C-alpha angles and dihedrals in degrees: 000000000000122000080248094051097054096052088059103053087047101064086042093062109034118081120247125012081257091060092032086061102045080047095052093043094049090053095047093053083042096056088038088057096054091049099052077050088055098051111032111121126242081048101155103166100120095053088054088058093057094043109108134157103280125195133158110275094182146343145181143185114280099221098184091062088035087060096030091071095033072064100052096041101038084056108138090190095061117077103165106039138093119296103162150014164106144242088072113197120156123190129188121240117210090244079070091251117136123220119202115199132196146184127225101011146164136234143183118065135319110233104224113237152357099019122209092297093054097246123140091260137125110233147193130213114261077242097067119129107267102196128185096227139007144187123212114193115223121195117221092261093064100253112130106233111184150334122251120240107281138271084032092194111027132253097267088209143345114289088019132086142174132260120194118207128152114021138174141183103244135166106277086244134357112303100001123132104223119086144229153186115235124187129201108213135189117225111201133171136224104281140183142214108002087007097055083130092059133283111267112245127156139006113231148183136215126197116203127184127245132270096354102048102225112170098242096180150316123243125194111227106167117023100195089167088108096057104096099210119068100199088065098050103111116207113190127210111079093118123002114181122182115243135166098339091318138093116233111222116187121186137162142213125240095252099155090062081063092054092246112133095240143016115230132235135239126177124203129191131216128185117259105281100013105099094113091057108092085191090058098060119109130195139209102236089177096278113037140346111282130176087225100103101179085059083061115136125184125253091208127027141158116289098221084071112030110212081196149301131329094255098056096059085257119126130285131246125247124012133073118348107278138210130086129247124267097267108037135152141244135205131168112223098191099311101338117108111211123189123192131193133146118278127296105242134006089350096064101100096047110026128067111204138183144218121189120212133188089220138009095260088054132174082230122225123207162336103238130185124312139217129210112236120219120253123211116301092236094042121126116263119301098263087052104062133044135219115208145158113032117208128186122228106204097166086051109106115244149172116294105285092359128114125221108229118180120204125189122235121201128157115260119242129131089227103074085194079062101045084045095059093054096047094051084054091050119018106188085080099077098043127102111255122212126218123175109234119196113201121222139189112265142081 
């Protein structure tokens, strides 16, 4: 029945035009109710309907991205591109090109096997380049082109260096119809002790032009030089999704160096295109989005040590030690948020684990159970070689209802000169590896 309709039917069966008014007023302001309920906006009734528990339900290697970049790297015709490296982010450009970006890397050829030692091994000189951060071009068939020149973002200082990590393809303000490529970078420090891989210092971002990818300019959004205690500086970027009109930027502390079992977890917001604005970040201080960043709270912390209730996004009490590593992922399934990173505890440098969320903010389930990802076949033993920072790869084409995760492999050693030394005799052991994940109802 129509609105009309019901009006109708309301003067014919109330008694008295007086009565027959106050009815048809009453329905009026009625309909007029359910349809403001209808339309306000940040409805999100019908996400919430979608959102169920998701867990991996399988997985296995993807062999085609695995060898695509064993190709690109074992190169011999290529003396001045990427061979090696870690932090692994890829974003889509609207020409359909991929670009893949990295963090510590390393350039010049890969000598085929045996290497020096004599192992079956492809290999690279002790001289090779060793570079903070990388970009490695992918055409839309798959195929890696090219690297760009390298450092692709500039030392800011001596002693200090740039990591880039999440990245997207926004307007160039809010509204405007060019687009860009913004970067979020991490700018660290020389460090010693526990922060023998660099002190965490500043967020940044990095707008690059399109198509060409010329760096335009770096912005700081977040100093966290002032707060004393390292292991409480919190650097975003690991994962940004788009949601209602914002961008969705996650990020960590480095809470293992300080010899906690887990780092925790914060998400800000910033209105689409709007990353480069340091005035237009927002973060989650437990209760609502503030521009206050020194008021953030985690969503998701370690649960030795609860940063609050459930239903604030902190951590809940009881179960398996909970908190993510300092660099994890985030993907939406219908309206279930799912962040991966490896296991809190003794499992974080072999198991990647996952929580599921109804909203960025949480609260987080989880974690649920973990698998074990492969490392390369001519690796060194297990206890010898590490598996670290997950990223999901959502414009990477996949099988039909899977998901592509990377995950970086290095050799574990606490002298990096050491570590450095394993993966230049083989250098399969400091390349991203790739698995297809398929998700699956279920805590």
């Amino acid at each position: 029945m129509t609105i009309a309709e019901r009006v109708r039917a309301a003067e014919v069966g109330v008694g008295g035009p007086r009565r027959r008014g106050l009815g048809l007023v009453l329905l009026l302001v009625l309909a007029l109710g359910a349809a403001l309920l209808v339309a306000l906006p940040g409805d999100d009734s019908d996400d919430k309907a979608a959102c169920a528990p998701r867990k991996v339900g399988a997985w296995e290697p993807d062999e085609r991205t695995n060898g695509e970049f064993t190709r690109y790297g074992d190169d011999p015709a290529r003396t001045d591109d990427w061979t090696g490296g870690d932090g692994t982010h890829s974003v889509r450009l609207p020409d359909g090109r991929l670009l893949w970006l990295f963090s510590d890397s390393y350039l010049g050829p890969v000598h085929p096997p045996p290497n020096l030692s004599g192992q079956p091994h492809s290999w690279r000189d002790q001289s090779a380049p060793f570079v903070r951060n990388s970009a490695v071009v992918m055409s839309r068939s798959g195929r890696l082109e090219r690297t760009l020149p390298a450092p692709v973002f500039p030392d800011p200082g001596p002693g200090q260096w740039r990591w880039p990590v999440a990245a997207k393809v926004e307007p160039r303000s809010p509204g405007a119809d060019e687009k860009v490529l913004r970067v979020l970078l991490w700018s660290r420090a020389t460090g010693t002790g526990p922060w023998i891989y660099g002190v965490p210092t500043a967020t940044e971002v990095a707008t690059l032009s399109l198509p060409d990818l010329r760096v335009e300019g770096i912005t700081e959004v977040s100093d966290q030089s002032g707060v004393q205690d390292p292991a409480h500086r919190v650097l975003y970027g690991t994962a940004a999704l788009d949601d209602d009109g914002h961008t969705y930027v996650f990020g960590g502390n480095d809470g293992k160096a300080a010899a906690k079992p887990a780092s925790d977890a914060y998400v800000a917001r910033v209105p689409d295109g709007s990353l480069a604005d340091p005035d237009a970040w927002e973060y989650w201080d437990g209760e609502r989005f503030t521009d206050r960043g020194g008021s953030a709270e985690p969503v998701l912390g370690d649960g030795a040590t609860p940063q609050g209730s459930a239903g604030r996004g902190g951590a809940e009490s009881g179960g398996p030690t909970k908190g993510v590593g300092s660099a994890f992922t985030v993907v939406r399934e219908e309206g279930t948020w799912v962040l991966f990173t490896m296991a809190a505890g003794a499992e974080g440098l072999t198991t990647v684990t996952s929580y599921w969320s109804c909203g960025p903010t949480g609260p987080w389930h989880g974690p649920a159970k973990g698998f074990a990802p492969p490392l390369p076949q001519d690796s060194a033993p297990e206890k010898d070689a590490a598996v670290y920072n997950p990223q999901a790869h959502p414009d990477v084409a996949a099988r039909k209802g899977r998901l592509l995760l990377s995950y970086d492999v290095n050799w574990l050693d606490a002298t990096p000169q050491v570590a450095a030394s394993h993966v230049t005799r083989n250098v399969s052991l400091y390349r991203p590896r790739f698995v297809q994940l398929r998700l699956v109802r279920g805590d």
